PDB file of C-alpha atoms in Angstrom:
ATOM      1  CA  MET A   1       0.000   0.000   0.000  1.00 74.00           C
ATOM      2  CA  THR A   2       1.133   3.554  -0.705  1.00 87.00           C
ATOM      3  CA  TYR A   3      -0.025   6.558   1.287  1.00 94.00           C
ATOM      4  CA  GLU A   4       0.088  10.320   0.837  1.00 95.00           C
ATOM      5  CA  CYS A   5       0.859  11.195   4.463  1.00 97.00           C
ATOM      6  CA  LEU A   6       2.523   8.043   5.789  1.00 98.00           C
ATOM      7  CA  GLU A   7       5.481   5.861   4.895  1.00 97.00           C
ATOM      8  CA  VAL A   8       5.324   2.226   6.001  1.00 97.00           C
ATOM      9  CA  GLN A   9       8.369  -0.038   6.222  1.00 97.00           C
ATOM     10  CA  ARG A  10       9.001  -3.566   7.491  1.00 97.00           C
ATOM     11  CA  ASP A  11      11.958  -4.959   9.405  1.00 97.00           C
ATOM     12  CA  GLY A  12      11.283  -8.621  10.077  1.00 97.00           C
ATOM     13  CA  HIS A  13       8.148  -8.830  12.207  1.00 97.00           C
ATOM     14  CA  VAL A  14       8.252  -5.098  13.021  1.00 98.00           C
ATOM     15  CA  ALA A  15       6.243  -2.553  11.014  1.00 98.00           C
ATOM     16  CA  ILE A  16       7.441   1.064  11.113  1.00 98.00           C
ATOM     17  CA  VAL A  17       4.831   3.733  10.365  1.00 98.00           C
ATOM     18  CA  TYR A  18       6.401   7.125   9.648  1.00 98.00           C
ATOM     19  CA  LEU A  19       4.239  10.246   9.772  1.00 98.00           C
ATOM     20  CA  ASN A  20       5.271  11.978   6.557  1.00 97.00           C
ATOM     21  CA  ARG A  21       3.434  15.229   5.903  1.00 96.00           C
ATOM     22  CA  PRO A  22       6.081  17.979   5.783  1.00 95.00           C
ATOM     23  CA  PRO A  23       6.999  20.273   7.276  1.00 95.00           C
ATOM     24  CA  VAL A  24       5.570  19.430  10.732  1.00 96.00           C
ATOM     25  CA  ASN A  25       3.170  16.497  10.264  1.00 97.00           C
ATOM     26  CA  ALA A  26       0.091  18.638  10.844  1.00 95.00           C
ATOM     27  CA  GLN A  27      -2.779  16.170  10.938  1.00 95.00           C
ATOM     28  CA  ASN A  28      -5.415  16.637   8.264  1.00 94.00           C
ATOM     29  CA  ALA A  29      -8.316  14.373   7.337  1.00 93.00           C
ATOM     30  CA  GLN A  30      -6.186  12.454   4.826  1.00 95.00           C
ATOM     31  CA  MET A  31      -3.478  11.627   7.358  1.00 96.00           C
ATOM     32  CA  ARG A  32      -6.036  10.543   9.938  1.00 97.00           C
ATOM     33  CA  ALA A  33      -7.873   8.315   7.486  1.00 96.00           C
ATOM     34  CA  GLU A  34      -4.574   6.703   6.488  1.00 97.00           C
ATOM     35  CA  ILE A  35      -3.645   6.092  10.134  1.00 98.00           C
ATOM     36  CA  VAL A  36      -6.961   4.284  10.677  1.00 97.00           C
ATOM     37  CA  GLU A  37      -6.470   2.229   7.502  1.00 97.00           C
ATOM     38  CA  VAL A  38      -2.929   1.114   8.208  1.00 98.00           C
ATOM     39  CA  PHE A  39      -3.402   0.286  11.902  1.00 98.00           C
ATOM     40  CA  ASP A  40      -6.617  -1.604  11.164  1.00 97.00           C
ATOM     41  CA  SER A  41      -4.696  -3.610   8.561  1.00 97.00           C
ATOM     42  CA  PHE A  42      -2.133  -4.710  11.158  1.00 97.00           C
ATOM     43  CA  ASN A  43      -4.905  -6.436  13.119  1.00 97.00           C
ATOM     44  CA  ASP A  44      -5.218  -9.001  10.303  1.00 96.00           C
ATOM     45  CA  ASP A  45      -1.517  -9.247   9.423  1.00 96.00           C
ATOM     46  CA  ASP A  46       0.028 -12.199  11.259  1.00 94.00           C
ATOM     47  CA  ASP A  47       3.467 -11.225   9.978  1.00 95.00           C
ATOM     48  CA  VAL A  48       3.393  -8.035  12.086  1.00 97.00           C
ATOM     49  CA  ARG A  49       4.083  -8.588  15.780  1.00 97.00           C
ATOM     50  CA  CYS A  50       5.070  -5.075  16.861  1.00 98.00           C
ATOM     51  CA  VAL A  51       4.598  -1.595  15.384  1.00 98.00           C
ATOM     52  CA  VAL A  52       6.713   1.562  15.691  1.00 98.00           C
ATOM     53  CA  LEU A  53       5.147   4.989  15.121  1.00 98.00           C
ATOM     54  CA  ALA A  54       7.783   7.568  14.193  1.00 98.00           C
ATOM     55  CA  SER A  55       8.256  10.694  12.076  1.00 97.00           C
ATOM     56  CA  LYS A  56      10.025  11.575   8.850  1.00 92.00           C
ATOM     57  CA  ALA A  57       9.817  15.300   9.711  1.00 93.00           C
ATOM     58  CA  ARG A  58      11.844  17.414  12.116  1.00 94.00           C
ATOM     59  CA  VAL A  59       9.046  17.017  14.661  1.00 96.00           C
ATOM     60  CA  PHE A  60       6.794  14.128  15.625  1.00 98.00           C
ATOM     61  CA  SER A  61       3.574  16.060  14.974  1.00 97.00           C
ATOM     62  CA  ALA A  62       2.639  19.690  15.558  1.00 95.00           C
ATOM     63  CA  GLY A  63      -0.988  18.607  16.043  1.00 92.00           C
ATOM     64  CA  ALA A  64      -4.095  19.353  14.036  1.00 88.00           C
ATOM     65  CA  ASP A  65      -3.955  21.213  10.741  1.00 84.00           C
ATOM     66  CA  VAL A  66      -5.850  24.345  11.815  1.00 80.00           C
ATOM     67  CA  SER A  67      -6.095  25.504   8.199  1.00 73.00           C
ATOM     68  CA  GLU A  68      -8.809  22.848   7.715  1.00 70.00           C
ATOM     69  CA  ARG A  69     -11.159  24.403  10.282  1.00 67.00           C
ATOM     70  CA  PRO A  70     -12.660  27.197   8.131  1.00 61.00           C
ATOM     71  CA  ALA A  71     -13.483  24.663   5.409  1.00 66.00           C
ATOM     72  CA  ILE A  72     -15.180  22.328   7.888  1.00 69.00           C
ATOM     73  CA  LYS A  73     -17.679  25.033   8.804  1.00 66.00           C
ATOM     74  CA  GLN A  74     -18.630  25.422   5.150  1.00 67.00           C
ATOM     75  CA  ARG A  75     -19.509  21.761   4.651  1.00 72.00           C
ATOM     76  CA  GLY A  76     -22.857  22.099   6.353  1.00 73.00           C
ATOM     77  CA  PRO A  77     -24.707  20.154   9.055  1.00 81.00           C
ATOM     78  CA  GLY A  78     -22.837  17.225  10.535  1.00 80.00           C
ATOM     79  CA  ALA A  79     -19.424  18.297   9.243  1.00 78.00           C
ATOM     80  CA  TYR A  80     -17.871  19.013  12.637  1.00 76.00           C
ATOM     81  CA  TRP A  81     -19.283  15.787  14.065  1.00 83.00           C
ATOM     82  CA  LYS A  82     -17.683  13.813  11.235  1.00 84.00           C
ATOM     83  CA  HIS A  83     -14.397  15.692  11.693  1.00 79.00           C
ATOM     84  CA  ASN A  84     -14.323  14.995  15.439  1.00 84.00           C
ATOM     85  CA  ARG A  85     -15.184  11.346  14.890  1.00 89.00           C
ATOM     86  CA  LEU A  86     -12.199  10.927  12.563  1.00 89.00           C
ATOM     87  CA  VAL A  87      -9.935  12.673  15.093  1.00 88.00           C
ATOM     88  CA  ARG A  88     -11.030  10.179  17.749  1.00 91.00           C
ATOM     89  CA  GLU A  89     -10.795   7.157  15.482  1.00 95.00           C
ATOM     90  CA  SER A  90      -7.253   7.923  14.333  1.00 95.00           C
ATOM     91  CA  SER A  91      -6.045   7.714  17.935  1.00 95.00           C
ATOM     92  CA  LEU A  92      -8.308   4.787  18.806  1.00 95.00           C
ATOM     93  CA  SER A  93      -7.069   2.753  15.833  1.00 97.00           C
ATOM     94  CA  ILE A  94      -3.600   2.867  17.400  1.00 97.00           C
ATOM     95  CA  GLN A  95      -4.827   2.268  20.933  1.00 95.00           C
ATOM     96  CA  GLU A  96      -7.006  -0.663  19.844  1.00 95.00           C
ATOM     97  CA  CYS A  97      -4.478  -2.230  17.461  1.00 97.00           C
ATOM     98  CA  ASN A  98      -3.962  -5.829  18.581  1.00 96.00           C
ATOM     99  CA  LYS A  99      -0.182  -5.496  18.256  1.00 97.00           C
ATOM    100  CA  PRO A 100       2.018  -3.552  20.723  1.00 98.00           C
ATOM    101  CA  VAL A 101       2.846  -0.060  19.412  1.00 98.00           C
ATOM    102  CA  ILE A 102       5.917   1.979  20.371  1.00 98.00           C
ATOM    103  CA  ALA A 103       6.059   5.763  19.880  1.00 98.00           C
ATOM    104  CA  ALA A 104       9.453   7.126  18.798  1.00 98.00           C
ATOM    105  CA  VAL A 105       9.033  10.834  19.482  1.00 98.00           C
ATOM    106  CA  ASN A 106      11.386  13.453  18.068  1.00 97.00           C
ATOM    107  CA  GLY A 107      10.884  17.206  18.379  1.00 95.00           C
ATOM    108  CA  ALA A 108       7.436  18.501  19.251  1.00 97.00           C
ATOM    109  CA  ALA A 109       4.376  16.377  19.980  1.00 97.00           C
ATOM    110  CA  LEU A 110       1.672  19.000  20.328  1.00 96.00           C
ATOM    111  CA  GLY A 111      -2.075  18.675  20.820  1.00 94.00           C
ATOM    112  CA  ALA A 112      -3.261  15.885  18.564  1.00 94.00           C
ATOM    113  CA  GLY A 113       0.400  14.897  18.114  1.00 96.00           C
ATOM    114  CA  PHE A 114       0.617  14.267  21.845  1.00 96.00           C
ATOM    115  CA  GLY A 115      -2.637  12.354  21.457  1.00 95.00           C
ATOM    116  CA  LEU A 116      -1.059  10.008  18.893  1.00 97.00           C
ATOM    117  CA  MET A 117       1.926   9.489  21.183  1.00 97.00           C
ATOM    118  CA  THR A 118      -0.220   8.567  24.184  1.00 96.00           C
ATOM    119  CA  SER A 119      -2.309   6.178  22.086  1.00 96.00           C
ATOM    120  CA  CYS A 120       0.796   4.018  21.755  1.00 98.00           C
ATOM    121  CA  ASP A 121       1.680   1.413  24.383  1.00 97.00           C
ATOM    122  CA  ILE A 122       5.283   2.458  25.018  1.00 98.00           C
ATOM    123  CA  TRP A 123       6.770   5.946  24.743  1.00 98.00           C
ATOM    124  CA  VAL A 124      10.398   6.773  23.902  1.00 98.00           C
ATOM    125  CA  ALA A 125      11.702  10.242  23.020  1.00 98.00           C
ATOM    126  CA  SER A 126      14.806  12.061  21.850  1.00 98.00           C
ATOM    127  CA  ASN A 127      16.074  14.656  24.296  1.00 97.00           C
ATOM    128  CA  ASP A 128      15.067  17.464  21.924  1.00 97.00           C
ATOM    129  CA  ALA A 129      11.429  16.369  22.181  1.00 98.00           C
ATOM    130  CA  TYR A 130       8.674  18.039  24.170  1.00 98.00           C
ATOM    131  CA  VAL A 131       4.921  17.758  24.580  1.00 97.00           C
ATOM    132  CA  ALA A 132       2.182  20.329  25.092  1.00 96.00           C
ATOM    133  CA  MET A 133      -1.538  20.913  24.692  1.00 93.00           C
ATOM    134  CA  PRO A 134      -1.429  24.454  23.217  1.00 91.00           C
ATOM    135  CA  GLU A 135      -5.108  24.714  22.225  1.00 86.00           C
ATOM    136  CA  ILE A 136      -5.656  27.503  24.744  1.00 87.00           C
ATOM    137  CA  ASN A 137      -3.209  29.629  22.705  1.00 85.00           C
ATOM    138  CA  VAL A 138      -5.513  29.558  19.663  1.00 79.00           C
ATOM    139  CA  GLY A 139      -8.702  30.163  21.606  1.00 82.00           C
ATOM    140  CA  LEU A 140      -9.700  26.508  21.916  1.00 80.00           C
ATOM    141  CA  ALA A 141      -9.903  24.054  24.811  1.00 81.00           C
ATOM    142  CA  GLY A 142      -9.185  20.386  24.211  1.00 78.00           C
ATOM    143  CA  GLY A 143      -7.089  17.619  25.676  1.00 84.00           C
ATOM    144  CA  THR A 144      -7.860  17.765  29.381  1.00 87.00           C
ATOM    145  CA  ALA A 145      -9.146  14.177  29.469  1.00 89.00           C
ATOM    146  CA  LEU A 146      -5.867  13.006  27.946  1.00 89.00           C
ATOM    147  CA  LEU A 147      -3.676  15.183  30.167  1.00 93.00           C
ATOM    148  CA  GLN A 148      -5.350  14.001  33.352  1.00 92.00           C
ATOM    149  CA  ARG A 149      -4.747  10.365  32.379  1.00 92.00           C
ATOM    150  CA  VAL A 150      -1.025  11.006  31.965  1.00 94.00           C
ATOM    151  CA  PHE A 151      -0.146  13.632  34.578  1.00 94.00           C
ATOM    152  CA  GLY A 152      -1.227  14.434  38.100  1.00 92.00           C
ATOM    153  CA  LYS A 153      -4.023  16.943  38.620  1.00 94.00           C
ATOM    154  CA  SER A 154      -1.890  20.061  39.136  1.00 96.00           C
ATOM    155  CA  ARG A 155       0.505  19.513  36.212  1.00 95.00           C
ATOM    156  CA  ALA A 156      -2.299  18.445  33.883  1.00 95.00           C
ATOM    157  CA  ARG A 157      -4.378  21.528  34.614  1.00 95.00           C
ATOM    158  CA  ARG A 158      -1.390  23.874  34.438  1.00 95.00           C
ATOM    159  CA  MET A 159      -0.622  22.507  30.983  1.00 94.00           C
ATOM    160  CA  PHE A 160      -4.271  22.784  29.956  1.00 94.00           C
ATOM    161  CA  PHE A 161      -4.703  26.353  31.198  1.00 94.00           C
ATOM    162  CA  THR A 162      -1.360  27.714  29.922  1.00 94.00           C
ATOM    163  CA  GLY A 163      -0.189  25.561  26.998  1.00 93.00           C
ATOM    164  CA  MET A 164       2.963  24.770  29.023  1.00 95.00           C
ATOM    165  CA  LYS A 165       5.637  22.654  27.308  1.00 96.00           C
ATOM    166  CA  VAL A 166       7.128  19.623  29.067  1.00 97.00           C
ATOM    167  CA  SER A 167      10.529  18.407  27.857  1.00 98.00           C
ATOM    168  CA  ALA A 168      11.519  14.798  27.244  1.00 98.00           C
ATOM    169  CA  ASP A 169      14.007  14.991  30.102  1.00 98.00           C
ATOM    170  CA  GLU A 170      11.203  16.090  32.436  1.00 97.00           C
ATOM    171  CA  LEU A 171       8.938  13.317  31.143  1.00 98.00           C
ATOM    172  CA  TYR A 172      11.704  10.835  31.898  1.00 98.00           C
ATOM    173  CA  ARG A 173      12.243  12.322  35.363  1.00 97.00           C
ATOM    174  CA  LEU A 174       8.548  11.857  36.050  1.00 96.00           C
ATOM    175  CA  GLY A 175       8.774   8.210  34.926  1.00 97.00           C
ATOM    176  CA  LEU A 176       6.410   8.710  31.996  1.00 97.00           C
ATOM    177  CA  ILE A 177       8.684   7.647  29.118  1.00 98.00           C
ATOM    178  CA  GLU A 178      11.179   4.810  28.755  1.00 98.00           C
ATOM    179  CA  ALA A 179      14.132   6.975  27.745  1.00 98.00           C
ATOM    180  CA  SER A 180      15.220  10.479  26.728  1.00 98.00           C
ATOM    181  CA  LEU A 181      18.008   9.931  24.217  1.00 98.00           C
ATOM    182  CA  PRO A 182      20.246  11.874  21.825  1.00 98.00           C
ATOM    183  CA  PRO A 183      18.366  12.070  18.494  1.00 97.00           C
ATOM    184  CA  GLU A 184      20.738   9.699  16.709  1.00 97.00           C
ATOM    185  CA  GLU A 185      20.111   7.019  19.355  1.00 98.00           C
ATOM    186  CA  LEU A 186      16.312   7.175  19.262  1.00 98.00           C
ATOM    187  CA  MET A 187      15.489   4.785  16.418  1.00 98.00           C
ATOM    188  CA  PRO A 188      18.211   2.208  17.246  1.00 98.00           C
ATOM    189  CA  TYR A 189      16.878   2.033  20.818  1.00 98.00           C
ATOM    190  CA  VAL A 190      13.263   1.789  19.684  1.00 98.00           C
ATOM    191  CA  MET A 191      13.986  -0.822  17.017  1.00 98.00           C
ATOM    192  CA  ALA A 192      15.936  -2.985  19.479  1.00 98.00           C
ATOM    193  CA  LEU A 193      12.972  -2.837  21.856  1.00 98.00           C
ATOM    194  CA  ALA A 194      10.519  -3.585  19.035  1.00 98.00           C
ATOM    195  CA  GLN A 195      12.542  -6.593  17.886  1.00 98.00           C
ATOM    196  CA  GLU A 196      12.654  -7.898  21.465  1.00 97.00           C
ATOM    197  CA  ILE A 197       8.857  -7.652  21.693  1.00 97.00           C
ATOM    198  CA  ALA A 198       8.428  -9.226  18.242  1.00 96.00           C
ATOM    199  CA  SER A 199      10.502 -12.229  19.343  1.00 94.00           C
ATOM    200  CA  LYS A 200       7.800 -13.303  21.815  1.00 93.00           C
ATOM    201  CA  ALA A 201       5.037 -15.801  21.078  1.00 90.00           C
ATOM    202  CA  PRO A 202       2.604 -14.026  18.708  1.00 90.00           C
ATOM    203  CA  ILE A 203      -0.554 -15.421  20.322  1.00 91.00           C
ATOM    204  CA  ALA A 204       0.682 -14.421  23.775  1.00 90.00           C
ATOM    205  CA  LEU A 205       1.491 -10.934  22.473  1.00 92.00           C
ATOM    206  CA  ARG A 206      -2.019 -10.449  21.130  1.00 91.00           C
ATOM    207  CA  TYR A 207      -3.532 -11.609  24.409  1.00 89.00           C
ATOM    208  CA  ALA A 208      -1.095  -9.407  26.352  1.00 92.00           C
ATOM    209  CA  LYS A 209      -2.134  -6.342  24.359  1.00 92.00           C
ATOM    210  CA  GLU A 210      -5.795  -7.197  24.882  1.00 92.00           C
ATOM    211  CA  ALA A 211      -5.276  -7.714  28.606  1.00 91.00           C
ATOM    212  CA  ALA A 212      -3.431  -4.421  28.993  1.00 91.00           C
ATOM    213  CA  GLN A 213      -6.155  -2.582  27.105  1.00 90.00           C
ATOM    214  CA  VAL A 214      -9.181  -4.165  28.756  1.00 90.00           C
ATOM    215  CA  THR A 215      -7.993  -4.387  32.370  1.00 92.00           C
ATOM    216  CA  SER A 216      -6.924  -0.721  32.442  1.00 87.00           C
ATOM    217  CA  SER A 217     -10.585   0.221  32.917  1.00 86.00           C
ATOM    218  CA  MET A 218     -11.594  -2.733  35.126  1.00 89.00           C
ATOM    219  CA  PRO A 219     -11.818  -2.919  38.904  1.00 91.00           C
ATOM    220  CA  PRO A 220      -8.815  -4.894  40.270  1.00 89.00           C
ATOM    221  CA  ARG A 221     -10.776  -8.060  41.138  1.00 92.00           C
ATOM    222  CA  GLU A 222     -12.357  -8.392  37.684  1.00 91.00           C
ATOM    223  CA  GLY A 223      -9.070  -7.479  36.002  1.00 91.00           C
ATOM    224  CA  TYR A 224      -7.229 -10.212  37.883  1.00 91.00           C
ATOM    225  CA  ARG A 225      -9.858 -12.787  36.894  1.00 92.00           C
ATOM    226  CA  TYR A 226      -9.687 -11.650  33.272  1.00 88.00           C
ATOM    227  CA  GLU A 227      -5.908 -12.144  33.199  1.00 90.00           C
ATOM    228  CA  GLN A 228      -6.211 -15.550  34.829  1.00 90.00           C
ATOM    229  CA  ASN A 229      -8.667 -16.615  32.133  1.00 91.00           C
ATOM    230  CA  ILE A 230      -6.214 -15.491  29.467  1.00 88.00           C
ATOM    231  CA  THR A 231      -3.436 -17.510  31.123  1.00 88.00           C
ATOM    232  CA  VAL A 232      -5.654 -20.600  31.069  1.00 90.00           C
ATOM    233  CA  ALA A 233      -6.415 -20.052  27.366  1.00 87.00           C
ATOM    234  CA  LEU A 234      -2.748 -19.586  26.502  1.00 87.00           C
ATOM    235  CA  SER A 235      -1.622 -22.638  28.466  1.00 86.00           C
ATOM    236  CA  GLY A 236      -3.212 -24.892  25.868  1.00 85.00           C
ATOM    237  CA  THR A 237      -1.403 -23.397  22.857  1.00 88.00           C
ATOM    238  CA  GLU A 238       1.471 -25.012  20.976  1.00 86.00           C
ATOM    239  CA  ASP A 239       3.506 -21.825  21.408  1.00 88.00           C
ATOM    240  CA  ALA A 240       3.219 -22.015  25.213  1.00 87.00           C
ATOM    241  CA  ARG A 241       4.415 -25.619  25.216  1.00 88.00           C
ATOM    242  CA  GLU A 242       7.266 -24.678  22.875  1.00 86.00           C
ATOM    243  CA  ALA A 243       8.297 -21.730  25.078  1.00 87.00           C
ATOM    244  CA  GLN A 244       8.395 -23.928  28.176  1.00 87.00           C
ATOM    245  CA  GLN A 245      10.295 -26.710  26.406  1.00 89.00           C
ATOM    246  CA  ALA A 246      12.806 -24.236  24.974  1.00 89.00           C
ATOM    247  CA  PHE A 247      13.342 -22.781  28.460  1.00 88.00           C
ATOM    248  CA  LEU A 248      14.108 -26.239  29.880  1.00 89.00           C
ATOM    249  CA  GLU A 249      16.413 -27.066  26.949  1.00 87.00           C
ATOM    250  CA  LYS A 250      18.127 -23.660  27.169  1.00 89.00           C
ATOM    251  CA  ARG A 251      17.482 -22.778  23.506  1.00 89.00           C
ATOM    252  CA  ALA A 252      15.596 -20.110  21.582  1.00 87.00           C
ATOM    253  CA  PRO A 253      11.930 -20.999  21.017  1.00 89.00           C
ATOM    254  CA  VAL A 254      10.512 -21.462  17.524  1.00 88.00           C
ATOM    255  CA  TYR A 255       6.953 -20.140  17.457  1.00 88.00           C
ATOM    256  CA  LYS A 256       4.262 -21.172  14.990  1.00 83.00           C
ATOM    257  CA  GLY A 257       1.535 -18.763  16.072  1.00 82.00           C
ATOM    258  CA  ARG A 258      -0.856 -21.439  17.278  1.00 82.00           C
TER     259      ARG A 258
END
């Protein structure tokens, strides 16, 4: 598949999705539709076991393309509802992808760009990166639900009310990202992590992603039961038996995805 706003590459069982809408990966309807299409496709692609979301531009994403807003108003009744639905679905397609997704964040991740980052399972950034929800600076107010899931109350609301930037080093200090690295080390680190994840049993990975997604909104008791049920289901797979046998024989497992 070829895309206007994305570039997709493969490295073994890892798919790399590059945001590629110069100069700053401002998200328009085309980019969002392509994000939904490509991440939905990974759900049915058994050859993909882990996904990396990165950028071909000098920043990860400067957020929404505000130049689209005047045109939306002119499209008539329902236009803003459709626009907002696509904004939500582009992030949800990443969040709900049945493969683990790693964000490799360089430069700015602003507004909807920060939203794409937080839709991923694991966050890694270069030390020139920063995040912000700057909607207040253009007379809008969005992102508080996201901010309050990531930060504590005071920091989240300060960012929401002021558009405050938070650097990658500060995100790392707060324990919110896996690493804050020199730019040239970002992709090697992320790809090594992605390959490690992709080396695990594919069925177990899919169940692990599902468990992480579903139990995050469950009460602890129900979440624990849900995970136990998954463990029971996995225990009967060929891959589980192979993993245990390989561990006893001190060799690398050979998974068949069943």
